[in-house]
mmCIF file of C-alpha atoms in Angstrom:
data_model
loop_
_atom_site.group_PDB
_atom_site.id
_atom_site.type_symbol
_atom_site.label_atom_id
_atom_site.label_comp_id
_atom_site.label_asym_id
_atom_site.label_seq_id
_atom_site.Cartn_x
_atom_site.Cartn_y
_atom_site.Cartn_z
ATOM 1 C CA UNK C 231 -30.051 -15.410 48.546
ATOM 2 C CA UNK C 232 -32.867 -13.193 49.885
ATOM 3 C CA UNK C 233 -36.034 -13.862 48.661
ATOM 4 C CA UNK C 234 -38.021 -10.712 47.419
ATOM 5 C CA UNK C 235 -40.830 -8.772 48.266
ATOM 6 C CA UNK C 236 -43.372 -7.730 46.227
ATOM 7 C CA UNK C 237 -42.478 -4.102 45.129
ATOM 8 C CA UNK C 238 -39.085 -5.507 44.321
ATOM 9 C CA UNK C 239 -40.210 -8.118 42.240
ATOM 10 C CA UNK C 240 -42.739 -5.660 40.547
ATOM 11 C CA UNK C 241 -39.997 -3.154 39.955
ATOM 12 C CA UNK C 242 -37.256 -5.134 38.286
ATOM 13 C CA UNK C 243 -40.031 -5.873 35.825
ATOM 14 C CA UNK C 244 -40.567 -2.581 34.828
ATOM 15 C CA UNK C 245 -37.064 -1.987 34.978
ATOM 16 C CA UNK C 246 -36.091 -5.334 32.880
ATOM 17 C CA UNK C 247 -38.488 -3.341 30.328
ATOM 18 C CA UNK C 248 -37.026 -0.072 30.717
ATOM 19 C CA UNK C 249 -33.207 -1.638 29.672
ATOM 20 C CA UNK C 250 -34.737 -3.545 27.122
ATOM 21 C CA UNK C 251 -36.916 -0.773 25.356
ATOM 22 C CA UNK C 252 -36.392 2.677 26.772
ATOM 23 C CA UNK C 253 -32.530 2.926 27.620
ATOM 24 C CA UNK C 254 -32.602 6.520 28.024
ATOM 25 C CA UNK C 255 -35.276 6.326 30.757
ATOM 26 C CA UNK C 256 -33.580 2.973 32.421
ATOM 27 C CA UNK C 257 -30.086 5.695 32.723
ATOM 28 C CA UNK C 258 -32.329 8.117 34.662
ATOM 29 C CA UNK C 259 -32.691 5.346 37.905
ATOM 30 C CA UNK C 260 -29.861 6.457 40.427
ATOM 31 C CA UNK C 261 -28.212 4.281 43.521
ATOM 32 C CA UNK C 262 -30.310 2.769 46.042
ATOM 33 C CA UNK C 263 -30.904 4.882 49.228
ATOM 34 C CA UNK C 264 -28.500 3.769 52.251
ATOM 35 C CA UNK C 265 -30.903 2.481 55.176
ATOM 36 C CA UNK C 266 -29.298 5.509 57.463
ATOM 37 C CA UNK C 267 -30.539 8.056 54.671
ATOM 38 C CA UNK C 268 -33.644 6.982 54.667
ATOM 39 C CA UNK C 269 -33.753 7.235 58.542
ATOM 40 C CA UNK C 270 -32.834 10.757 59.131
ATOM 41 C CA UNK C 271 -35.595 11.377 56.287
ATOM 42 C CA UNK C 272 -38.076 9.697 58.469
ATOM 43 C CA UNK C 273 -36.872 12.055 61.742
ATOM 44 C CA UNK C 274 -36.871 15.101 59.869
ATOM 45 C CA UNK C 275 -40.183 14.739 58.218
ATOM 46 C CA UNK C 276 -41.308 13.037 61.756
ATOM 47 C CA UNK C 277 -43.110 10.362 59.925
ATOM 48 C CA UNK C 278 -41.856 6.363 58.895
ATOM 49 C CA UNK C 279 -42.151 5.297 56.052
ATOM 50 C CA UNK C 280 -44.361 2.406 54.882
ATOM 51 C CA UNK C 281 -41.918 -1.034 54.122
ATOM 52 C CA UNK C 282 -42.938 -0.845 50.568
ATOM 53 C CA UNK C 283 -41.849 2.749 50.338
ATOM 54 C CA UNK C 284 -38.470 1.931 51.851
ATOM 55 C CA UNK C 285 -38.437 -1.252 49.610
ATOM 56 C CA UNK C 286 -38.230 1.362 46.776
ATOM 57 C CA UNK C 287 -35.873 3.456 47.927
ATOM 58 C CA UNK C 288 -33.607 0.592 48.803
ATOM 59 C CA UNK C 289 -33.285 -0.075 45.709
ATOM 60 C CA UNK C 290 -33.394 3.460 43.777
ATOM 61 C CA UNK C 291 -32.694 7.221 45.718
ATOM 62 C CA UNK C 292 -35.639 8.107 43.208
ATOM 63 C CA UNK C 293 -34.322 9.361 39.739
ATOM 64 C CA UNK C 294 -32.422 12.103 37.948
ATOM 65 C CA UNK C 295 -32.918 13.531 34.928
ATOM 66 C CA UNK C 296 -30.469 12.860 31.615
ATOM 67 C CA UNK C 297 -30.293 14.342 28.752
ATOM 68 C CA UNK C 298 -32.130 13.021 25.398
ATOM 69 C CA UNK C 299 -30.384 13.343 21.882
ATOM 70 C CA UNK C 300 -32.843 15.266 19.643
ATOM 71 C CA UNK C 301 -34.206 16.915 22.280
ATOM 72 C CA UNK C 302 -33.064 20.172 21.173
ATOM 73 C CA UNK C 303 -35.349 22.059 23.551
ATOM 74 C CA UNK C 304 -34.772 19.825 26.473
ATOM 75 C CA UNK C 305 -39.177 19.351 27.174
ATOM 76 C CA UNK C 306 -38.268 15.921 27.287
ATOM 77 C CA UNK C 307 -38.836 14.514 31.186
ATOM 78 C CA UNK C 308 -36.485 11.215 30.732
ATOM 79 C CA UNK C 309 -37.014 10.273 34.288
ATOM 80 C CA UNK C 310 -40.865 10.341 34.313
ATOM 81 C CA UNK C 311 -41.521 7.026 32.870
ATOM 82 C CA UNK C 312 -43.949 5.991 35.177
ATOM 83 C CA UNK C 313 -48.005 7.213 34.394
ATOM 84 C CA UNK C 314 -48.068 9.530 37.295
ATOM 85 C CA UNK C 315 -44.374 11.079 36.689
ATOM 86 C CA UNK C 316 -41.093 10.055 37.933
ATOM 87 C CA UNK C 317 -39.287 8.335 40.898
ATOM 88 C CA UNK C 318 -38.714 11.101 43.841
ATOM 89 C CA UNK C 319 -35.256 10.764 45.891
ATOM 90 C CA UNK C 320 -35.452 11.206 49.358
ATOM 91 C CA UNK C 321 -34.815 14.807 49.133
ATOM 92 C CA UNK C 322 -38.080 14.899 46.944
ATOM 93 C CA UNK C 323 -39.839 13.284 49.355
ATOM 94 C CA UNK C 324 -39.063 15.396 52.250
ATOM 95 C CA UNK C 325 -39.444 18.778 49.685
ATOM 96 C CA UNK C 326 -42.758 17.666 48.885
ATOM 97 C CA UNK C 327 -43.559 16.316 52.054
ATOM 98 C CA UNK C 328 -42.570 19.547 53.693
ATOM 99 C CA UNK C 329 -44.780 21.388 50.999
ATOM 100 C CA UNK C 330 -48.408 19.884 52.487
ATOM 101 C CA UNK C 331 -47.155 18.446 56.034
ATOM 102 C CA UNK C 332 -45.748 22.053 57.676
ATOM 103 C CA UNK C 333 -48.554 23.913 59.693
ATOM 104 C CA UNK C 334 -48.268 27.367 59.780
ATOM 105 C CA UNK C 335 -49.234 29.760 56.235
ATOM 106 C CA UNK C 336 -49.471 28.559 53.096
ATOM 107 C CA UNK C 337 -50.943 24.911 51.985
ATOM 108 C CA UNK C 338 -49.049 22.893 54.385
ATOM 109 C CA UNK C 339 -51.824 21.201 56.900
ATOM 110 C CA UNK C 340 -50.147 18.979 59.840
ATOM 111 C CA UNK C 341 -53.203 16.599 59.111
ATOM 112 C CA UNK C 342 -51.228 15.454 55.755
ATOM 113 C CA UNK C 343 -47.784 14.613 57.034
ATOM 114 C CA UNK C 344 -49.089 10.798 57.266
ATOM 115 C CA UNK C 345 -49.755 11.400 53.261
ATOM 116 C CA UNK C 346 -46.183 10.720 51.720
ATOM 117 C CA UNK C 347 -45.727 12.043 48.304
ATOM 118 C CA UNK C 348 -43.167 9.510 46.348
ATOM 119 C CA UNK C 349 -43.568 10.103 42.810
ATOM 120 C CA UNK C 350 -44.635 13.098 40.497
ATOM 121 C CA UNK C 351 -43.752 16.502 38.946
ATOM 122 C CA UNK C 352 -39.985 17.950 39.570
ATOM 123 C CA UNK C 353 -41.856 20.542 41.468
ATOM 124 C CA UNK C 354 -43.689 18.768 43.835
ATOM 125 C CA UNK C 355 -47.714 20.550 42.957
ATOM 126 C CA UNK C 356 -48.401 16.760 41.442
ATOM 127 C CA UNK C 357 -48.332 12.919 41.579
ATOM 128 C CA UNK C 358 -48.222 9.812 43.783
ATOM 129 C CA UNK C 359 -48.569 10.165 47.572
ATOM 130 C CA UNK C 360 -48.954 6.695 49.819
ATOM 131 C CA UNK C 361 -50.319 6.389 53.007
ATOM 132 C CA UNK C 362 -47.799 6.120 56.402
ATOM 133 C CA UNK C 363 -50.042 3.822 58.025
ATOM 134 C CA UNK C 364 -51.746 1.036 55.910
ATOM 135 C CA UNK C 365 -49.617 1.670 52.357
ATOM 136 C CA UNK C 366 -52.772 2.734 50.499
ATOM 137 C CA UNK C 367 -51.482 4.895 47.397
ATOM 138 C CA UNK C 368 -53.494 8.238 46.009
ATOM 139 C CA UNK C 369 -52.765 11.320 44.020
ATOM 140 C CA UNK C 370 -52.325 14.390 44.585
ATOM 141 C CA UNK C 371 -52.381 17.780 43.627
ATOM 142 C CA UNK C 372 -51.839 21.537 44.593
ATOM 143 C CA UNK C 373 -53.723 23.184 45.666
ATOM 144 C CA UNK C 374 -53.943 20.414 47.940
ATOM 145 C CA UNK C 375 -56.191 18.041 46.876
ATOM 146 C CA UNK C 376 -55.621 13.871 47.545
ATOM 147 C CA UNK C 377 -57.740 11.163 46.825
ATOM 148 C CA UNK C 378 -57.173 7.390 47.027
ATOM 149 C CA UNK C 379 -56.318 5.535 43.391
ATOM 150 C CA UNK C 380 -57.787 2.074 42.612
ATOM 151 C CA UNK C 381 -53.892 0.524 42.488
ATOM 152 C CA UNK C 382 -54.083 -0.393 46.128
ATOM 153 C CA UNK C 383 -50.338 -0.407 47.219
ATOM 154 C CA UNK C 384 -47.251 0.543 45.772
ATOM 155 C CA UNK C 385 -46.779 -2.819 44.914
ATOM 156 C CA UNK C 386 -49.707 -3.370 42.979
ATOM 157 C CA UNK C 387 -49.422 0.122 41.603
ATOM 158 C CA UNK C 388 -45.822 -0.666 39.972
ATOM 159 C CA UNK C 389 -47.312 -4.481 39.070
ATOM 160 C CA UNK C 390 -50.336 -2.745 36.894
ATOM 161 C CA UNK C 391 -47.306 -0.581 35.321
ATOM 162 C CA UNK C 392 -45.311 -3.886 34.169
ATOM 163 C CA UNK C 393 -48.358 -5.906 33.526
ATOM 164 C CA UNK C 394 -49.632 -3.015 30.950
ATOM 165 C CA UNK C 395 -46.061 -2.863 29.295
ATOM 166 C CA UNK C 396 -45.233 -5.969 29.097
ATOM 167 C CA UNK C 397 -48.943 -7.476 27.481
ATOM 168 C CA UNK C 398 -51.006 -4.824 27.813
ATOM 169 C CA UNK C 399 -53.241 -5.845 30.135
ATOM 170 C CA UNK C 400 -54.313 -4.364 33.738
ATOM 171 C CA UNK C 401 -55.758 -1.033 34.807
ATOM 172 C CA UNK C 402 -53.388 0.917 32.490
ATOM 173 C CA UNK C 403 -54.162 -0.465 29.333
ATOM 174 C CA UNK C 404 -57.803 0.193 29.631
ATOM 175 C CA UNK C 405 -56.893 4.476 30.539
ATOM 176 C CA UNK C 406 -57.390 6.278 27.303
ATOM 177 C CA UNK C 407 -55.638 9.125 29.553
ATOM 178 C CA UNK C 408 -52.506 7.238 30.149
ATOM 179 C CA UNK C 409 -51.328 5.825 27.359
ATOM 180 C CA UNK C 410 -47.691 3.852 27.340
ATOM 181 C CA UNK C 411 -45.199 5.064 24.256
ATOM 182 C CA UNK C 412 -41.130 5.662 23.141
ATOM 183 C CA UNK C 413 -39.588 8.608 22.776
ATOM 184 C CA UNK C 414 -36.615 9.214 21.619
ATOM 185 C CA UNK C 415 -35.379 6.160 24.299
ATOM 186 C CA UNK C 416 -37.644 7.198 26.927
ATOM 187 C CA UNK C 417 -40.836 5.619 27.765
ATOM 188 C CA UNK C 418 -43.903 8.383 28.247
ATOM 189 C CA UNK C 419 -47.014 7.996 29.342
ATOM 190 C CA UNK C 420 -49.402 10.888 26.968
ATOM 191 C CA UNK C 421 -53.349 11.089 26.012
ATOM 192 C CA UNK C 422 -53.113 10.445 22.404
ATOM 193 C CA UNK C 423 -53.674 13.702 20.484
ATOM 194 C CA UNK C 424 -52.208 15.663 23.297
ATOM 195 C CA UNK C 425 -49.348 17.929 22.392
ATOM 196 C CA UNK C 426 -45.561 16.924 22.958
ATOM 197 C CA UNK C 427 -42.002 17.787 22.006
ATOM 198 C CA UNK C 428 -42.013 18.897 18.729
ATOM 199 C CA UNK C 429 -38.138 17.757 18.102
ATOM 200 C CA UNK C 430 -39.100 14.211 19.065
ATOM 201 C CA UNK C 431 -41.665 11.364 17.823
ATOM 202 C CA UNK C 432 -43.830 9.801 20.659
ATOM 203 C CA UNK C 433 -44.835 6.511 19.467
ATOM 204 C CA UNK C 434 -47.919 4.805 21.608
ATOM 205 C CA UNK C 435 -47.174 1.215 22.164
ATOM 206 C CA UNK C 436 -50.725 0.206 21.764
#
């Protein structure tokens, strides 16, 4: 048996908690990324990948959205169960990479293409970027703005996640901003008080 790293150890606790307490956001997680895949990614967006980032897309090509019963307006974001948003696919990756990286008009600065955006928004303009070289992970934001996070890795980042769901404790469960609660099966992250889907109740775990 291979022994595992850190992220993957990290991950299957948050997803051990996802099947356990948010089923509709564990459905969202798709197949993990073939190692070719995530090679031609790496040529096209002329960039590799950090081991922890491959790691993560070894075992998930990101997530896809699913649909929620009693979400009658469909606001609900099943796959973004993480506090910064959701799991980006490979394609996300390279869309959002391609957003900041490209020179030419526009945002996109050739500066950022060692910035790899792996989590956020559907749309790419927010969310989790980590660093090519050295696996430091930030957020960021367009217009483009990115600035380092206190997490340290991805690894640590997704550990901080499971540590605050599963005994709240950590980073996370001291962020009156990003606050852990179920939905209708899915697991949010909201600032208490803040508006959400009227057709579902989001209740905070702590």
């Amino acid at each position: 048996m291979n022994e595992q790293g850190p992220v993957e150890v990290a991950f299957g606790r948050v997803e051990a908690w996802l099947a356990k307490h948010a089923p509709v956001s564990y459905r969202t997680l798709k197949a993990p990324a073939s190692p070719a895949g995530i090679t031609v990614a790496e040529a096209g967006m002329d960039v590799t990948l950090p081991g922890e980032l491959r790691a993560l897309l070894g075992l998930h090509d990101g997530t896809e959205w699913c649909e929620v019963e009693g979400d009658e307006e469909g606001e609900l974001d099943s796959a973004a169960f993480l506090p910064h948003g959701a799991l980006y696919s490979l394609e996300q990756i390279r869309q959002a990479h391609t957003l900041y990286a490209n020179p030419g008009p526009g945002i996109g600065d050739a500066a950022l293409r060692f910035r790899v955006p792996w989590a956020g928004d559907d749309e790419g303009f927010h969310g989790l970027y980590v660093e090519a070289d050295g696996g430091q992970v930030g957020r960021f934001s367009n217009p483009p703005e990115f600035w380092p996070l206190p997490y340290g890795t991805i690894a640590d980042y997704l550990t901080a996640v499971a540590d605050c769901l599963e005994s709240g404790s950590g980073p996370f469960a001291e962020d009156p901003y990003k606050v852990p609660g179920l939905a209708a099966g899915c697991l949010l992250w909201e600032r208490p008080g803040r508006t959400v889907p009227m057709s579902v109740e989001w209740v905070p775990l702590r």
